[in-house]
Coordinates of C-alpha atoms in Angstrom, one line a residue:
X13 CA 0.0 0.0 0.0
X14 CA 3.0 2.3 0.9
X15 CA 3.6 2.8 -3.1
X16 CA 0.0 4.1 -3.7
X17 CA -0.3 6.1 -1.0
X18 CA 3.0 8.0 -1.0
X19 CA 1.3 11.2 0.3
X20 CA 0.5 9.5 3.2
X21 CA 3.6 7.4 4.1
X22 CA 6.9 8.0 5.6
X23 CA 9.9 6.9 4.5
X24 CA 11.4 4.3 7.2
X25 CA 14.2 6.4 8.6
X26 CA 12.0 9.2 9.0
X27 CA 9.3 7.2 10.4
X28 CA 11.2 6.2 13.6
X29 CA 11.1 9.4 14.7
X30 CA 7.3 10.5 13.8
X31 CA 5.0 8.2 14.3
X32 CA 2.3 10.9 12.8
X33 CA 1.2 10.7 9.4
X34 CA 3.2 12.4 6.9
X35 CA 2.9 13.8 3.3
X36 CA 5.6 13.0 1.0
X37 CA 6.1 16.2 -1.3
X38 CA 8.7 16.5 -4.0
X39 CA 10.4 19.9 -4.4
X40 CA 9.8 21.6 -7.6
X41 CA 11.9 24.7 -8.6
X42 CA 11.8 27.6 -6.5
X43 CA 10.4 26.2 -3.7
X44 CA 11.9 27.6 -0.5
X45 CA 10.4 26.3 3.2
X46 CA 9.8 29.9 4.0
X47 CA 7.6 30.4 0.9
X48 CA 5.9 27.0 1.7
X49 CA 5.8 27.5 5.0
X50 CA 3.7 31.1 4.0
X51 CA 1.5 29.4 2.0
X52 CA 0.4 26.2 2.5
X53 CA 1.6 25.1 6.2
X54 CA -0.5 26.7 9.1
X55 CA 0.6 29.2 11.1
X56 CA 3.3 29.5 8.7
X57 CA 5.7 27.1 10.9
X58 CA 8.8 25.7 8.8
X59 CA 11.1 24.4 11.8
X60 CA 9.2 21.1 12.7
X61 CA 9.8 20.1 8.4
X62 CA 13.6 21.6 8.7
X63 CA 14.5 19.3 11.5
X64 CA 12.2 16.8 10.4
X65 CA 14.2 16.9 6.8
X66 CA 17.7 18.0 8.4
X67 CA 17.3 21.0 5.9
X68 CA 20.9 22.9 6.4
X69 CA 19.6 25.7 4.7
X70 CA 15.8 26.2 4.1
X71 CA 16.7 29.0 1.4
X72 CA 18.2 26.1 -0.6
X73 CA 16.5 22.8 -1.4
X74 CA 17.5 20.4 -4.1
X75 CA 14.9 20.3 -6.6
X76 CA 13.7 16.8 -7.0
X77 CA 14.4 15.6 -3.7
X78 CA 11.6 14.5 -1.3
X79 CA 10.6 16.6 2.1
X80 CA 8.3 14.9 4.5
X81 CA 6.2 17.0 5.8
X82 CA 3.5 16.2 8.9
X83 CA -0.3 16.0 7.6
X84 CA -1.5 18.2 10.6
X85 CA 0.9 21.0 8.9
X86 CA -0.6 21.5 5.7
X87 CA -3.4 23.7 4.5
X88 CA -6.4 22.2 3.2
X89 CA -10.3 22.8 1.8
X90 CA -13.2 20.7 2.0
X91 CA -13.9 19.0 -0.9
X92 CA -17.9 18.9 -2.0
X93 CA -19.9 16.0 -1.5
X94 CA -23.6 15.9 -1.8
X95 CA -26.4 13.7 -0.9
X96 CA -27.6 13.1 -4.6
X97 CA -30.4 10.3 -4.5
X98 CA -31.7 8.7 -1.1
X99 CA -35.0 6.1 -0.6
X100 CA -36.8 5.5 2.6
X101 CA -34.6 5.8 6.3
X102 CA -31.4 7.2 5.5
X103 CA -29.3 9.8 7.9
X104 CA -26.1 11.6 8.6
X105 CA -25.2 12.2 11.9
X106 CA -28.5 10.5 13.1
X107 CA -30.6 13.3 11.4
X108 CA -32.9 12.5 8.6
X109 CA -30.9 13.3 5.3
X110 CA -31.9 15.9 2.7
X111 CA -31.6 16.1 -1.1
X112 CA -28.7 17.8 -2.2
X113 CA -27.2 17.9 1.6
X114 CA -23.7 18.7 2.0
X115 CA -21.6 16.1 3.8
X116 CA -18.2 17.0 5.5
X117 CA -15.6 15.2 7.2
X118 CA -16.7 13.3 10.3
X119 CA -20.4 12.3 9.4
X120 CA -21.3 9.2 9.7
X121 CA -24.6 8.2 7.1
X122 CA -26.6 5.2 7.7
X123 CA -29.3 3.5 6.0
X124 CA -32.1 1.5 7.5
X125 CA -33.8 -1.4 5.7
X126 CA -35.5 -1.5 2.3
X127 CA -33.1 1.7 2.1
X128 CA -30.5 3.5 -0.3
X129 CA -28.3 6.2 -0.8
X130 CA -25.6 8.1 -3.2
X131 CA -23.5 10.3 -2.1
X132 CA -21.7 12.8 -5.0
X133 CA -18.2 14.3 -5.3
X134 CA -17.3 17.1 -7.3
X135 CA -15.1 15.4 -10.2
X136 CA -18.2 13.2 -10.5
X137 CA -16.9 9.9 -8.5
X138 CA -20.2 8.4 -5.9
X139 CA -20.3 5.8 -2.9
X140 CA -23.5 4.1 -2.6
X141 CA -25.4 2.5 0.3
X142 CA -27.7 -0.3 -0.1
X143 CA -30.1 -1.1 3.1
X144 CA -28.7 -1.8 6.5
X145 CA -25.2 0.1 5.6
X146 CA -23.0 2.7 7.4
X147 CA -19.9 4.6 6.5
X148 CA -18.1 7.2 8.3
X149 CA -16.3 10.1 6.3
X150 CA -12.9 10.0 7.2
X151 CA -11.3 12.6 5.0
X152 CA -12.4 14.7 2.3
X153 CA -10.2 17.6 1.5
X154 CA -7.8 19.2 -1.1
X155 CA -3.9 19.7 0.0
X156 CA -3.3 23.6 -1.6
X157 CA 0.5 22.6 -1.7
X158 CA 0.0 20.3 -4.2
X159 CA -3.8 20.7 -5.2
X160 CA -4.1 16.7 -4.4
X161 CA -7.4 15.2 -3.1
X162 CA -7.4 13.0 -0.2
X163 CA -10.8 10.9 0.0
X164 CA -11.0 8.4 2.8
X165 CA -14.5 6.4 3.8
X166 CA -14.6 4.2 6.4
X167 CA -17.3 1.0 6.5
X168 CA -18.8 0.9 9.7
X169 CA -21.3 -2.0 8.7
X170 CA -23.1 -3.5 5.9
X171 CA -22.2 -2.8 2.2
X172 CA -21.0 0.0 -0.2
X173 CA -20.2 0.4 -3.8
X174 CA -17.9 3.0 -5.6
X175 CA -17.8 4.6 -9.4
X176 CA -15.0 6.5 -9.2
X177 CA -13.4 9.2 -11.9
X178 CA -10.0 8.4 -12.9
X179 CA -7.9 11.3 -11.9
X180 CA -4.2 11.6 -12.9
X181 CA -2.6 13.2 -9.7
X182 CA 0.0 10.7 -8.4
X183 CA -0.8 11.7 -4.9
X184 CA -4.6 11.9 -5.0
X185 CA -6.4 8.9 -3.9
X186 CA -9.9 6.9 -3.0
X187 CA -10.2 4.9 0.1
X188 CA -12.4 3.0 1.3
X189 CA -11.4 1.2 4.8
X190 CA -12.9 -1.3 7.0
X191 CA -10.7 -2.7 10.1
X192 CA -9.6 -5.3 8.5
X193 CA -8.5 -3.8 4.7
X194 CA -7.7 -0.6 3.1
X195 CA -8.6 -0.7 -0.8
X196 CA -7.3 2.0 -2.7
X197 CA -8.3 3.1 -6.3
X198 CA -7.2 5.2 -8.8
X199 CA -10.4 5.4 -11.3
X200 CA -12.7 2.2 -11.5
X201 CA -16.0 0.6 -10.1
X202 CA -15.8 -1.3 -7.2
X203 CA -17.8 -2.6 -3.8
X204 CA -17.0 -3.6 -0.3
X205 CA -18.2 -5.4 2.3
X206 CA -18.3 -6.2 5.9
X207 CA -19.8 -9.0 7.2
X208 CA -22.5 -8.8 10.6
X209 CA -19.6 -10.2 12.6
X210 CA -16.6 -8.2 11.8
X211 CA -14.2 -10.9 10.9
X212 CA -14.6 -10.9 7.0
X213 CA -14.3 -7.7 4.9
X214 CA -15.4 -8.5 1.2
X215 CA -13.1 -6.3 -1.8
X216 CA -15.3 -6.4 -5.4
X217 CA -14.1 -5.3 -8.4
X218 CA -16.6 -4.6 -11.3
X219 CA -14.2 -2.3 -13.3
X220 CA -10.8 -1.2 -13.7
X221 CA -8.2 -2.6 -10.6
X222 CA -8.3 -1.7 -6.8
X223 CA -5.3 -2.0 -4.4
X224 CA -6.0 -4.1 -1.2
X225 CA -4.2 -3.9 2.1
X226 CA -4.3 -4.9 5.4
X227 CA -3.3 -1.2 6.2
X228 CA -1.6 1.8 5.0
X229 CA 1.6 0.4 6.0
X230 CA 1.9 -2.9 4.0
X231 CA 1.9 -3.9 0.3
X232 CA -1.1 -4.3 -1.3
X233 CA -2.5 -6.9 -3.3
X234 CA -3.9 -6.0 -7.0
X235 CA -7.5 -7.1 -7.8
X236 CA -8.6 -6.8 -11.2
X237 CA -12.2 -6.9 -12.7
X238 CA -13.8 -9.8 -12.5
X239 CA -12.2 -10.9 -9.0
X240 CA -12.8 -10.4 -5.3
X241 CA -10.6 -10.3 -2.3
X242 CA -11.4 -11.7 1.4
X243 CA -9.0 -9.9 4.3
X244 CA -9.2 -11.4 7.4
X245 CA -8.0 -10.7 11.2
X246 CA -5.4 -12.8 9.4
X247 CA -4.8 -10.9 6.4
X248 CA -5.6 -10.3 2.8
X249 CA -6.1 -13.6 1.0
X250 CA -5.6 -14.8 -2.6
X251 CA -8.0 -13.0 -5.0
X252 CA -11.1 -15.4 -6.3
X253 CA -12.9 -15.1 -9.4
X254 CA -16.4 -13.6 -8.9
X255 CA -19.5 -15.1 -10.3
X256 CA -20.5 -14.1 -13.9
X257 CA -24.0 -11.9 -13.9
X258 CA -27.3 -13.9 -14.5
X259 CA -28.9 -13.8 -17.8
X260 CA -32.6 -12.0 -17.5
X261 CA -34.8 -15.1 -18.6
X262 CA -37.6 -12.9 -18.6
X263 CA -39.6 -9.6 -17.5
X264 CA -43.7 -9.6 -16.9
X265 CA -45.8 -6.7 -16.7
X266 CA -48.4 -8.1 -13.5
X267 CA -50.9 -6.3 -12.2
X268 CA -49.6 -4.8 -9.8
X269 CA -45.9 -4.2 -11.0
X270 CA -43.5 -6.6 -12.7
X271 CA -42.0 -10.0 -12.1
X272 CA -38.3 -10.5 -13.0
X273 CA -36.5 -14.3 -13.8
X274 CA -32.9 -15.2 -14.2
X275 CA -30.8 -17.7 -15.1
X276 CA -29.4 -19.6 -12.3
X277 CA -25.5 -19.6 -11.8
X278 CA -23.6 -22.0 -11.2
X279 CA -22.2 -22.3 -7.4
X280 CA -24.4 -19.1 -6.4
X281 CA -26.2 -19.3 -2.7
X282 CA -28.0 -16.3 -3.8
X283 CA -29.3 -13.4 -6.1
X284 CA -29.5 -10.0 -5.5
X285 CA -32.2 -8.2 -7.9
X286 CA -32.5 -4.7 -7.9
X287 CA -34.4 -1.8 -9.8
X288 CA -32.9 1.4 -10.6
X289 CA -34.3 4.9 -12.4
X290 CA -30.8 5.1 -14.1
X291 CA -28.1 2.7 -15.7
X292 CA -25.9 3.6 -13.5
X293 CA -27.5 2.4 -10.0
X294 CA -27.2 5.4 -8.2
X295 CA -30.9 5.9 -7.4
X296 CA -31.7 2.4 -6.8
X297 CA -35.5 2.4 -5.7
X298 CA -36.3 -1.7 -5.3
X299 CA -33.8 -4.3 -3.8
X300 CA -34.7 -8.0 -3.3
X301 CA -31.7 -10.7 -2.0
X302 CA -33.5 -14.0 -2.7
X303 CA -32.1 -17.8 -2.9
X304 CA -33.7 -17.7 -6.4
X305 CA -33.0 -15.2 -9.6
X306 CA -36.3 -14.6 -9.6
X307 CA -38.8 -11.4 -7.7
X308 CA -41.8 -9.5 -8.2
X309 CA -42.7 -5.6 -7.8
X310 CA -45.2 -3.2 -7.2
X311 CA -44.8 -0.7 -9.9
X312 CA -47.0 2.6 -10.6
X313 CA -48.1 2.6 -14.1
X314 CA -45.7 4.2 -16.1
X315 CA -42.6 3.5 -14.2
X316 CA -39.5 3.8 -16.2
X317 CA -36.4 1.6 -14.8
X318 CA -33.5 -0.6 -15.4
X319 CA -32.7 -3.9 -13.8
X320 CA -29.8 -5.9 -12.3
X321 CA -29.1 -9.0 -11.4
X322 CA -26.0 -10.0 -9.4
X323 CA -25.6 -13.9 -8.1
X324 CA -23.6 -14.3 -4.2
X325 CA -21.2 -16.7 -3.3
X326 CA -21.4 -19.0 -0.1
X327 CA -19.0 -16.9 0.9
X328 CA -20.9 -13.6 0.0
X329 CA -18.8 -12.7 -2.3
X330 CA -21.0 -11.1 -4.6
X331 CA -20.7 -11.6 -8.7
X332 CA -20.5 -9.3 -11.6
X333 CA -23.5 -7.3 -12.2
X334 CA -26.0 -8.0 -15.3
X335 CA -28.0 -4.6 -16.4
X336 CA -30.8 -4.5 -18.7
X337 CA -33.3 -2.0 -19.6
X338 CA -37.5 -3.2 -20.1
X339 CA -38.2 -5.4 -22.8
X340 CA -34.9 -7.8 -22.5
X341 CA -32.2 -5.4 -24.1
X342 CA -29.0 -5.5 -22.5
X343 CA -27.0 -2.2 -21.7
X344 CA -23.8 -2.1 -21.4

């Protein structure tokens, strides 16, 4: 993990004698610490980063070359995030949630049962809650020494999944953390999971490839789509293929809603079925797990959605997702 998350490691000599967090900055030209130190540290204080460094001279620093500088030292901003869809019970902070609601650094939101919610970044990237989920905002902000955007959310309980935007920043990154596995990303789609009793965190990747760690302090493992990840009180184990998505076998108008079939899949325990205003299952308004591929709906007339299918492992390792719009057609 420590070769991801560079901003956020220190290098080992360095390390025995802070056992803070530290940002790792490289010096570009004309960087001085007084002119850093005016700018982006607070209160303007270079002489815990010269000794830190052993800077000789903080008029002269070797462009190139690395300073490590303490997190609680740098300037930062909040970084937006927005409550962007939400069905039934869902809070932050224990407060019924709002559409469009700002969330900062430190909430905690929650959903209750039969509920769902999106929350929405600025650069377009979105962690979603199913039913029976909680996360806890560890750190959202932008570093003004180096414009990099720190995103940290940590899963307190049931499940979450993550679309996020590719971003090309070295030093920015997206977290998500349980207490038993840190899973970094750099632009892809992915979920994870935490089990009722707190012994099994679940790492899913639907798109692109996520980093997985026990920590922030050792390596991580690379999952690519198509495969999951267990981490244990023991560690991160040996990435498994995930189930492929069942096929829609068919979709019935009844009359009260619709009825949705799948295809079995091999070696699944169960199905999760789901209806969603938009392809991209961010305003997901019906959610069925079931040890069949198969549910029905109440609908209103009229109701425009799209459906997917996804088929669990015994393990609860959940499979690829199948989408498909009414009438049978596939989306991709």
């Amino acid at each position: 993990m420590a070769a991801s998350l560079a901003a956020l490691t220190a290098m080992p000599a360095l390390a025995q004698q802070s056992a803070e967090p530290l940002f790792r900055y490289r010096v570009q030209p004309g960087d001085t610490l007084s002119a850093m130190a005016r700018d982006y540290f607070v209160n303007g204080d270079y002489r815990t980063v010269q000794q830190l460094n052993r800077v000789a001279d903080p008029r002269r620093l070797p462009i190139g070359s690395f300073l490590m500088i303490p997190s609680r030292l740098l300037r930062i901003e909040p970084v937006d995030a927005r409550i962007t869809s939400y069905r039934g019970a869902v809070t932050v902070d224990g407060r019924p949630v709002a559409l469009a609601q700002q969330v900062r650094e430190g909430m905690r939101v929650e959903t209750g049962a039969n509920a769902n919610v999106t929350v929405s970044l600025d650069d377009g990237s979105a962690i979603s809650l199913p039913s029976q989920s909680r996360i806890r905002i560890a750190r959202l902000r932008r570093i003004l020494l180096t414009g990099s955007v720190d995103r940290n959310f940590v899963m307190e309980a049931g499940r979450s999944r993550s679309s996020v935007t590719p971003f090309k920043d070295p030093e920015s990154n997206f977290r998500v953390t349980t207490p038993l596995s840190v899973s970094a990303v750099r632009g892809t789609d992915f979920r994870v999971a935490l089990d009722d009793s707190g012994e099994t965190a679940l790492t899913e990747v639907v798109g692109g490839t996520v980093g997985v760690a026990k920590d922030e302090e050792t390596d991580e493992t690379g999952v690519g789509r198509g495969f999951g990840v267990a981490a244990t009180p023991a560690g991160v184990q040996t990435p498994v293929p995930l189930l492929p998505p069942p096929m829609l076998k068919s979709m019935e108008r009844t009359p009260t809603g619709v009825a949705i079939s799948g295809e079995p899949v091999d070696g699944a325990a169960q199905y999760r079925i789901q209806l969603a205003t938009d392809v991209a299952f961010r305003d997901v308004f019906e959610e069925v797990v079931s040890d069949k591929p198969n549910a029905g709906f109440a609908l209103a007339d009229g109701a425009t959605f799209f459906v997917r299918l996804t088929a669990i492992a015994p393990t609860g390792m959940e499979g690829l997702p199948g989408t498909y719009a009414p009438g049978n057609r596939a989306t991709p």
